[in-house]
Amino acid sequence: MAEIKPRTLSGFMDLPPQKQTQLDRFMDTLEKIYSRYGFIKIDTPIIESSDILLAKGGGETEKQIYRFTKGDNDLALRFDLTVPLAKYAALHYPELTFPFRRLQIGKVYRGERPQRGRYREFYQADIDIVGDGALSIYNDAEMPSVIYRAFTELGLTKFAIHINNRKLLTGFYELLGLSDRAADIMRSVDKIYKIGEDKLRAILADDLKLSEKDTDKLIRFTTAKGTNAEILSSIGEYCGKGSETYDTGFDELKTVTELLESFGVPEQYVQIDLAISRGLDYYTGTVYETFMTDYPEIGSICSGGRYDNLAGYYTDKKLPGVGVSIGVTRLFFVLDDRSLLCDYTEPPADALIIPMTDDMSYSVKLSTALRDAGVRTQIYFEKKKFKAKISYASKLKIPFAIFLGEDETANNTVSIKNLDTGIQTEVPFDNASAFILNELGKRKIPKLIAEK
Amino acid sequence: MAEIKPRTLSGFMDLPPQKQTQLDRFMDTLEKIYSRYGFIKIDTPIIESSDILLAKGGGETEKQIYRFTKGDNDLALRFDLTVPLAKYAALHYPELTFPFRRLQIGKVYRGERPQRGRYREFYQADIDIVGDGALSIYNDAEMPSVIYRAFTELGLTKFAIHINNRKLLTGFYELLGLSDRAADIMRSVDKIYKIGEDKLRAILADDLKLSEKDTDKLIRFTTAKGTNAEILSSIGEYCGKGSETYDTGFDELKTVTELLESFGVPEQYVQIDLAISRGLDYYTGTVYETFMTDYPEIGSICSGGRYDNLAGYYTDKKLPGVGVSIGVTRLFFVLDDRSLLCDYTEPPADALIIPMTDDMSYSVKLSTALRDAGVRTQIYFEKKKFKAKISYASKLKIPFAIFLGEDETANNTVSIKNLDTGIQTEVPFDNASAFILNELGKRKIPKLIAEK
C-alpha cells in the first residue's frame, strides 16, 4: 500500500520527459552559441556560507533566501549566479586568465511567493566578461551580438535588444544641474513604459521638483526616436558641454552600436533606448534589456550591463565586467504558456529494434553495430503483443522500427520501417546504420521556438 | 577594502576552468554513451518535501540529510537520484511510456564527515530501466554493455564489471537449509575481499554457527573461479535440486552473461563474482559492481542491480527495474589524485583574433564569419602589448591566433598562426573558417583517462 502521495513542491519544476527534452534543447542551444563566442563553462556549489552570499546584504534578497544551519554552519542556497561568480573570480584569481569569459547555466533559489510562472527553483543562463583592472568597451559591443545569435538560433525573430548607457544618463542630469536627484530620476524614467509619459511628467515635476523646462528636456531626451544613428545625432548636441561623464557615455554608446553590422546583427534588433537603466546599483555603463516585440507584457527576457567592480566584497583587485543573464525557467514557461514552442520533440532513440524470435542474439548484435555507428538504439525486450511494441515506438516518436524475424536472421538482413512514411525496406545487416543515418540526415528539424 | 575572505565550504567543489572542462567532459561522455542506448534525460528538483525523501526512513541517510524549514515547509535536499526517480515515476506515471529508460546526472547532498575525496555536494550519473508490472531479464543483460562502453569511451581499459544474482544466493542458502541466516550470510560473504577467506570462515563458523561442511560448501561456491561458462558449469550442479529461487537465479545469471559477445563486450570485462551482493535491501536479482583492476582499493566505481519495486511508498503500481549509478565527483577526484587524467584540456576557443589596427570592424567581421561557420572564436580587444596578447592565447591553449593588421585589411586576407607548430599562413578572408576547421579536423584528441 502506497503511504505517501507523490508530489513536487509548489514553485518547483518536474517536467514529463518530452517537455524536459524541450527545456534541455533550450539550454543546450544557449550553451552552443555562448561557446561560439569563446565563453568558458564553470560550475559553483549551490550551497555557500551565508556570509559569502549575503556580503552585499540587501532587503529583498535576504527575505527570499533559503538559509539554514547544518551543524555549526550557517548556510544558504545561491539566489543568482553573479555573487557566486564574484566569489569564484576572487578565490581563483591566480588561476584565471583575464579577460575571463565565463558561462554558467545553473539552478538558483528564491523563496518568492508562488505565482503562476514564478519559480522558487529556476535555471539562469549567464555570461560575463571580467577584466583585471580594466576591460575594453568593445566587449560591451559584443554582447548584443551574442544575445541576437542565441535567440535567433532558438527560433525567435520578433525581439529587440534595448541598450543604453548609465554614464550618459548621469552626465545628462549633471548638465541639467540635477545630480542631487540622479538616482530618483533614473528610477522614475525607467518606468516610462509602465506608467506612460504623463504620469512620469507628474512624478518629475511634483515629486522630484523639476522645473517645467528640465522636465521637457528630460522627456524629449528619454523618448528620442529614430535609427540609432539618428538618436545619437540628436543627443550629440549635449557633447562637449561640460560633462565628461556625458561625453564618455556618448562615446561608449556610439562604439557599442556602430559595430553591430560587423557583428552580423541587423539594426532592427538593437535599439538605443534612453529610458532604460536597470535597477541594480552595480551597473555603471552600458545596460541591456531584451523584449519580445509581440509580447511586451512579458518584460525583459535577457538583461545585463557593465559594472565597475565585480568582487569588491571579496578582493581588493578591481574586476570590471559586462554580462547578461537569461531567466531560463521563466522564459520557457512563458513560451510554452503562449504555445510558442514547436511541436517537434527530439525522440529518445533513432531506432527501436523489435525482436521477432526468442533468440535475442541477432537483435543484440544489430544494436551493437548501430550504437557503434552513432545510431541511438533501443531494443524492445518485453513480451508483449506486436501492437504494443509498435505503440511504444510511436508514443516515443522513435522514427525507425526494425523487425528481426527468422527470415532476416537467416538472410543476414534487417527490415527497417520508417514510422512516419510507413515505408519498410529490407537492407543487408552491414548497411543498416548507413541507411538510418542517411535517412536521419534528411530530416528538417524545426527550431525550438515557433512564433505565430 | 575587501571585507570577506572568499572561500568554498568544506566538502564542496569549485574547480578552476581547465579542471572543470575535464569534469564536464567526463559527464558529457557518460551522457553521450547513455543516449546511444536510448536513455531519456530527466531533471528533478534538488529540494523536496522531507516526507517524500524520507519515506523509506533509515538511520544513516536521515543523519546525513540536509534538512531545514522554510515558512511552514519541512524541506530536504536529495541525497541520491533513486528516491527522486521513484517519486517521478509515481507522479508522472500516466505520462510515461514503459519500459521507461531514464538517465539523470545531477548533484546530490550528504552531510558526511569531510574527508579527503569525500564530498557533501557531488554529482551522480544514474541510468535505470523501469518496467510497468514486469521487466525482461534482457534489460539486465544490457547494463554491463552500457557500463563497458561508457568506461571504454572515457579511456579506461583496466576494469572489470562483477556480476552476481541475489536469487542465486538466496536459493543456495535455501538448499543448504540456512534460509534463517540468509541476510547475515550474504552480508558476511560480501566482505570476503576485505577480510579474506580465513576471517570469513571464522565468522561463518563462530558467529553464524554454520557447520564445517556448510562453510566449506559456501566458501567453495563463493570463490568459484574460471570463465563465466566454467563458473556456471560448476555451480550448475545445484540446479533442479529443489530451490526454484536458485534455478531462476541461475537462469538469469546465464542469460545476462551469454549475450555479452553480441553486446560487443569482451568477456574479460564482465566476470561472474558469487561473493558480491550489494548492501542495499531493495536489490532482488542481478547485482553489479565495477572495479579498476590496478586500483582495487578504490572500491566499486559503478554499481547497481535489479529491484522488484521502485516506488512502493508512492504508488500501488508495481514498478520493477534495473539500474546502475556512478559517483562522478568522487571517481573524478580519485582519477585526478592518481594522475590518471590526460593532460589535454579542451580550450575555450578554437581561434583568437588579435586586431593590430585601431578600427575593429575587420576583426569583428572575421569573428562573425568564423562563428557562423562553427569556429569558436574570441577577439582580444584589450589594449596590451603584443606579448601579453600571445600569452593570453597560450595560457588558454587556444590553437590558432589570427593577426589582422593594415596589410590583411587592405588585401582582404587573414594571417593565421598555428600556436603549436608556430607556422603562420596568410589565407583569403573567405577561406579562413575552412582552413581552421580543416586543421582542427586533423587533431587527435586523447581520451580523458590516461592509464599508466
PDB file of C-alpha atoms in Angstrom, chain A residues 34-166:
ATOM      1  CA  TYR A  34      27.828  31.065 -25.963  1.00  0.00           C
ATOM      2  CA  SER A  35      30.626  28.603 -26.713  1.00  0.00           C
ATOM      3  CA  ARG A  36      30.946  30.022 -30.231  1.00  0.00           C
ATOM      4  CA  TYR A  37      31.966  33.245 -28.543  1.00  0.00           C
ATOM      5  CA  GLY A  38      34.628  31.506 -26.506  1.00  0.00           C
ATOM      6  CA  PHE A  39      32.903  31.557 -23.125  1.00  0.00           C
ATOM      7  CA  ILE A  40      34.218  29.065 -20.583  1.00  0.00           C
ATOM      8  CA  LYS A  41      31.805  26.928 -18.585  1.00  0.00           C
ATOM      9  CA  ILE A  42      32.172  26.918 -14.819  1.00  0.00           C
ATOM     10  CA  ASP A  43      30.185  25.303 -12.041  1.00  0.00           C
ATOM     11  CA  THR A  44      29.874  26.512  -8.469  1.00  0.00           C
ATOM     12  CA  PRO A  45      28.253  24.989  -5.384  1.00  0.00           C
ATOM     13  CA  ILE A  46      24.559  25.519  -4.855  1.00  0.00           C
ATOM     14  CA  ILE A  47      25.239  25.860  -1.136  1.00  0.00           C
ATOM     15  CA  GLU A  48      27.558  28.564   0.154  1.00  0.00           C
ATOM     16  CA  SER A  49      28.277  30.033   3.534  1.00  0.00           C
ATOM     17  CA  SER A  50      25.586  32.658   4.294  1.00  0.00           C
ATOM     18  CA  ASP A  51      28.139  35.398   4.943  1.00  0.00           C
ATOM     19  CA  ILE A  52      29.543  34.872   1.448  1.00  0.00           C
ATOM     20  CA  LEU A  53      26.172  35.058  -0.279  1.00  0.00           C
ATOM     21  CA  LEU A  54      24.919  37.932   1.820  1.00  0.00           C
ATOM     22  CA  ALA A  55      28.106  40.010   1.726  1.00  0.00           C
ATOM     23  CA  LYS A  56      26.231  42.699  -0.138  1.00  0.00           C
ATOM     24  CA  GLY A  57      23.220  42.458   2.143  1.00  0.00           C
ATOM     25  CA  GLY A  58      20.006  43.890   0.808  1.00  0.00           C
ATOM     26  CA  GLY A  59      16.436  43.531   1.935  1.00  0.00           C
ATOM     27  CA  GLU A  60      14.516  41.579  -0.693  1.00  0.00           C
ATOM     28  CA  THR A  61      17.291  39.118  -1.308  1.00  0.00           C
ATOM     29  CA  GLU A  62      17.685  38.396   2.349  1.00  0.00           C
ATOM     30  CA  LYS A  63      13.983  37.762   2.800  1.00  0.00           C
ATOM     31  CA  GLN A  64      13.805  35.381  -0.151  1.00  0.00           C
ATOM     32  CA  ILE A  65      16.967  33.422   0.509  1.00  0.00           C
ATOM     33  CA  TYR A  66      16.907  29.757   1.519  1.00  0.00           C
ATOM     34  CA  ARG A  67      19.023  29.794   4.656  1.00  0.00           C
ATOM     35  CA  PHE A  68      19.566  27.076   7.235  1.00  0.00           C
ATOM     36  CA  THR A  69      22.084  25.646   9.631  1.00  0.00           C
ATOM     37  CA  LYS A  70      23.821  22.287   9.429  1.00  0.00           C
ATOM     38  CA  GLY A  71      25.979  21.535  12.448  1.00  0.00           C
ATOM     39  CA  ASP A  72      27.737  24.831  13.214  1.00  0.00           C
ATOM     40  CA  ASN A  73      27.442  26.161   9.681  1.00  0.00           C
ATOM     41  CA  ASP A  74      25.152  28.981   8.619  1.00  0.00           C
ATOM     42  CA  LEU A  75      24.382  28.008   5.039  1.00  0.00           C
ATOM     43  CA  ALA A  76      22.357  29.390   2.149  1.00  0.00           C
ATOM     44  CA  LEU A  77      21.387  28.444  -1.383  1.00  0.00           C
ATOM     45  CA  ARG A  78      22.617  30.716  -4.161  1.00  0.00           C
ATOM     46  CA  PHE A  79      19.939  33.134  -5.358  1.00  0.00           C
ATOM     47  CA  ASP A  80      21.734  34.193  -8.544  1.00  0.00           C
ATOM     48  CA  LEU A  81      24.903  33.325 -10.463  1.00  0.00           C
ATOM     49  CA  THR A  82      26.545  36.730 -10.062  1.00  0.00           C
ATOM     50  CA  VAL A  83      27.500  36.530  -6.396  1.00  0.00           C
ATOM     51  CA  PRO A  84      28.981  33.032  -6.941  1.00  0.00           C
ATOM     52  CA  LEU A  85      30.923  34.437  -9.927  1.00  0.00           C
ATOM     53  CA  ALA A  86      32.277  37.222  -7.762  1.00  0.00           C
ATOM     54  CA  LYS A  87      33.397  34.715  -5.138  1.00  0.00           C
ATOM     55  CA  TYR A  88      34.824  32.426  -7.813  1.00  0.00           C
ATOM     56  CA  ALA A  89      36.784  35.199  -9.519  1.00  0.00           C
ATOM     57  CA  ALA A  90      38.224  36.389  -6.206  1.00  0.00           C
ATOM     58  CA  LEU A  91      39.022  32.888  -4.967  1.00  0.00           C
ATOM     59  CA  HIS A  92      40.501  31.543  -8.207  1.00  0.00           C
ATOM     60  CA  TYR A  93      42.053  34.834  -9.295  1.00  0.00           C
ATOM     61  CA  PRO A  94      45.598  33.430  -9.622  1.00  0.00           C
ATOM     62  CA  GLU A  95      44.351  30.548 -11.803  1.00  0.00           C
ATOM     63  CA  LEU A  96      42.266  32.671 -14.173  1.00  0.00           C
ATOM     64  CA  THR A  97      43.298  34.273 -17.437  1.00  0.00           C
ATOM     65  CA  PHE A  98      41.774  37.716 -17.946  1.00  0.00           C
ATOM     66  CA  PRO A  99      39.599  38.865 -19.574  1.00  0.00           C
ATOM     67  CA  PHE A 100      37.800  35.880 -18.102  1.00  0.00           C
ATOM     68  CA  ARG A 101      34.847  34.917 -20.296  1.00  0.00           C
ATOM     69  CA  ARG A 102      32.624  32.839 -18.076  1.00  0.00           C
ATOM     70  CA  LEU A 103      29.493  30.912 -18.939  1.00  0.00           C
ATOM     71  CA  GLN A 104      27.294  29.365 -16.288  1.00  0.00           C
ATOM     72  CA  ILE A 105      23.902  27.734 -16.547  1.00  0.00           C
ATOM     73  CA  GLY A 106      22.515  26.505 -13.272  1.00  0.00           C
ATOM     74  CA  LYS A 107      19.737  26.436 -10.758  1.00  0.00           C
ATOM     75  CA  VAL A 108      19.193  29.282  -8.317  1.00  0.00           C
ATOM     76  CA  TYR A 109      16.751  29.572  -5.406  1.00  0.00           C
ATOM     77  CA  ARG A 110      14.423  32.300  -4.239  1.00  0.00           C
ATOM     78  CA  GLY A 111      11.616  31.766  -1.793  1.00  0.00           C
ATOM     79  CA  GLU A 112       9.218  34.038  -3.654  1.00  0.00           C
ATOM     80  CA  ARG A 113       5.508  33.945  -3.053  1.00  0.00           C
ATOM     81  CA  PRO A 114       4.394  31.259  -5.509  1.00  0.00           C
ATOM     82  CA  GLN A 115       2.601  32.655  -8.532  1.00  0.00           C
ATOM     83  CA  ARG A 116       1.844  31.228 -11.928  1.00  0.00           C
ATOM     84  CA  GLY A 117       5.079  31.168 -13.906  1.00  0.00           C
ATOM     85  CA  ARG A 118       7.223  32.225 -10.943  1.00  0.00           C
ATOM     86  CA  TYR A 119       9.545  29.543  -9.671  1.00  0.00           C
ATOM     87  CA  ARG A 120      11.470  29.106  -6.438  1.00  0.00           C
ATOM     88  CA  GLU A 121      13.995  26.834  -8.111  1.00  0.00           C
ATOM     89  CA  PHE A 122      14.877  28.009 -11.592  1.00  0.00           C
ATOM     90  CA  TYR A 123      17.640  27.981 -14.149  1.00  0.00           C
ATOM     91  CA  GLN A 124      19.606  31.039 -15.064  1.00  0.00           C
ATOM     92  CA  ALA A 125      21.973  31.240 -18.014  1.00  0.00           C
ATOM     93  CA  ASP A 126      24.657  33.862 -17.515  1.00  0.00           C
ATOM     94  CA  ILE A 127      27.620  35.078 -19.485  1.00  0.00           C
ATOM     95  CA  ASP A 128      30.101  37.652 -18.238  1.00  0.00           C
ATOM     96  CA  ILE A 129      33.405  39.013 -19.418  1.00  0.00           C
ATOM     97  CA  VAL A 130      35.503  40.059 -16.436  1.00  0.00           C
ATOM     98  CA  GLY A 131      38.625  42.163 -16.812  1.00  0.00           C
ATOM     99  CA  ASP A 132      41.574  42.528 -14.489  1.00  0.00           C
ATOM    100  CA  GLY A 133      41.756  46.245 -13.660  1.00  0.00           C
ATOM    101  CA  ALA A 134      40.271  47.331 -17.000  1.00  0.00           C
ATOM    102  CA  LEU A 135      38.023  45.972 -19.723  1.00  0.00           C
ATOM    103  CA  SER A 136      37.624  47.357 -23.229  1.00  0.00           C
ATOM    104  CA  ILE A 137      34.267  48.840 -24.257  1.00  0.00           C
ATOM    105  CA  TYR A 138      34.356  46.569 -27.311  1.00  0.00           C
ATOM    106  CA  ASN A 139      33.305  43.736 -25.026  1.00  0.00           C
ATOM    107  CA  ASP A 140      30.093  45.676 -24.391  1.00  0.00           C
ATOM    108  CA  ALA A 141      29.665  45.851 -28.156  1.00  0.00           C
ATOM    109  CA  GLU A 142      29.945  42.090 -28.459  1.00  0.00           C
ATOM    110  CA  MET A 143      27.131  41.282 -26.009  1.00  0.00           C
ATOM    111  CA  PRO A 144      24.169  42.247 -28.240  1.00  0.00           C
ATOM    112  CA  SER A 145      25.642  40.001 -30.905  1.00  0.00           C
ATOM    113  CA  VAL A 146      25.662  37.017 -28.518  1.00  0.00           C
ATOM    114  CA  ILE A 147      22.084  37.709 -27.448  1.00  0.00           C
ATOM    115  CA  TYR A 148      20.951  38.171 -31.052  1.00  0.00           C
ATOM    116  CA  ARG A 149      22.512  34.885 -32.168  1.00  0.00           C
ATOM    117  CA  ALA A 150      21.250  32.935 -29.169  1.00  0.00           C
ATOM    118  CA  PHE A 151      17.630  33.981 -29.665  1.00  0.00           C
ATOM    119  CA  THR A 152      17.845  33.621 -33.447  1.00  0.00           C
ATOM    120  CA  GLU A 153      19.192  30.097 -33.078  1.00  0.00           C
ATOM    121  CA  LEU A 154      16.293  29.322 -30.742  1.00  0.00           C
ATOM    122  CA  GLY A 155      13.911  30.453 -33.469  1.00  0.00           C
ATOM    123  CA  LEU A 156      12.853  33.808 -32.093  1.00  0.00           C
ATOM    124  CA  THR A 157      12.612  36.556 -34.719  1.00  0.00           C
ATOM    125  CA  LYS A 158      10.411  39.169 -33.084  1.00  0.00           C
ATOM    126  CA  PHE A 159      12.594  40.667 -30.405  1.00  0.00           C
ATOM    127  CA  ALA A 160      14.636  43.785 -29.797  1.00  0.00           C
ATOM    128  CA  ILE A 161      17.657  44.375 -27.606  1.00  0.00           C
ATOM    129  CA  HIS A 162      17.372  47.793 -25.986  1.00  0.00           C
ATOM    130  CA  ILE A 163      20.621  49.429 -24.984  1.00  0.00           C
ATOM    131  CA  ASN A 164      21.518  52.479 -23.017  1.00  0.00           C
ATOM    132  CA  ASN A 165      24.423  53.827 -21.001  1.00  0.00           C
ATOM    133  CA  ARG A 166      24.208  54.959 -17.399  1.00  0.00           C
TER     134      ARG A 166
END
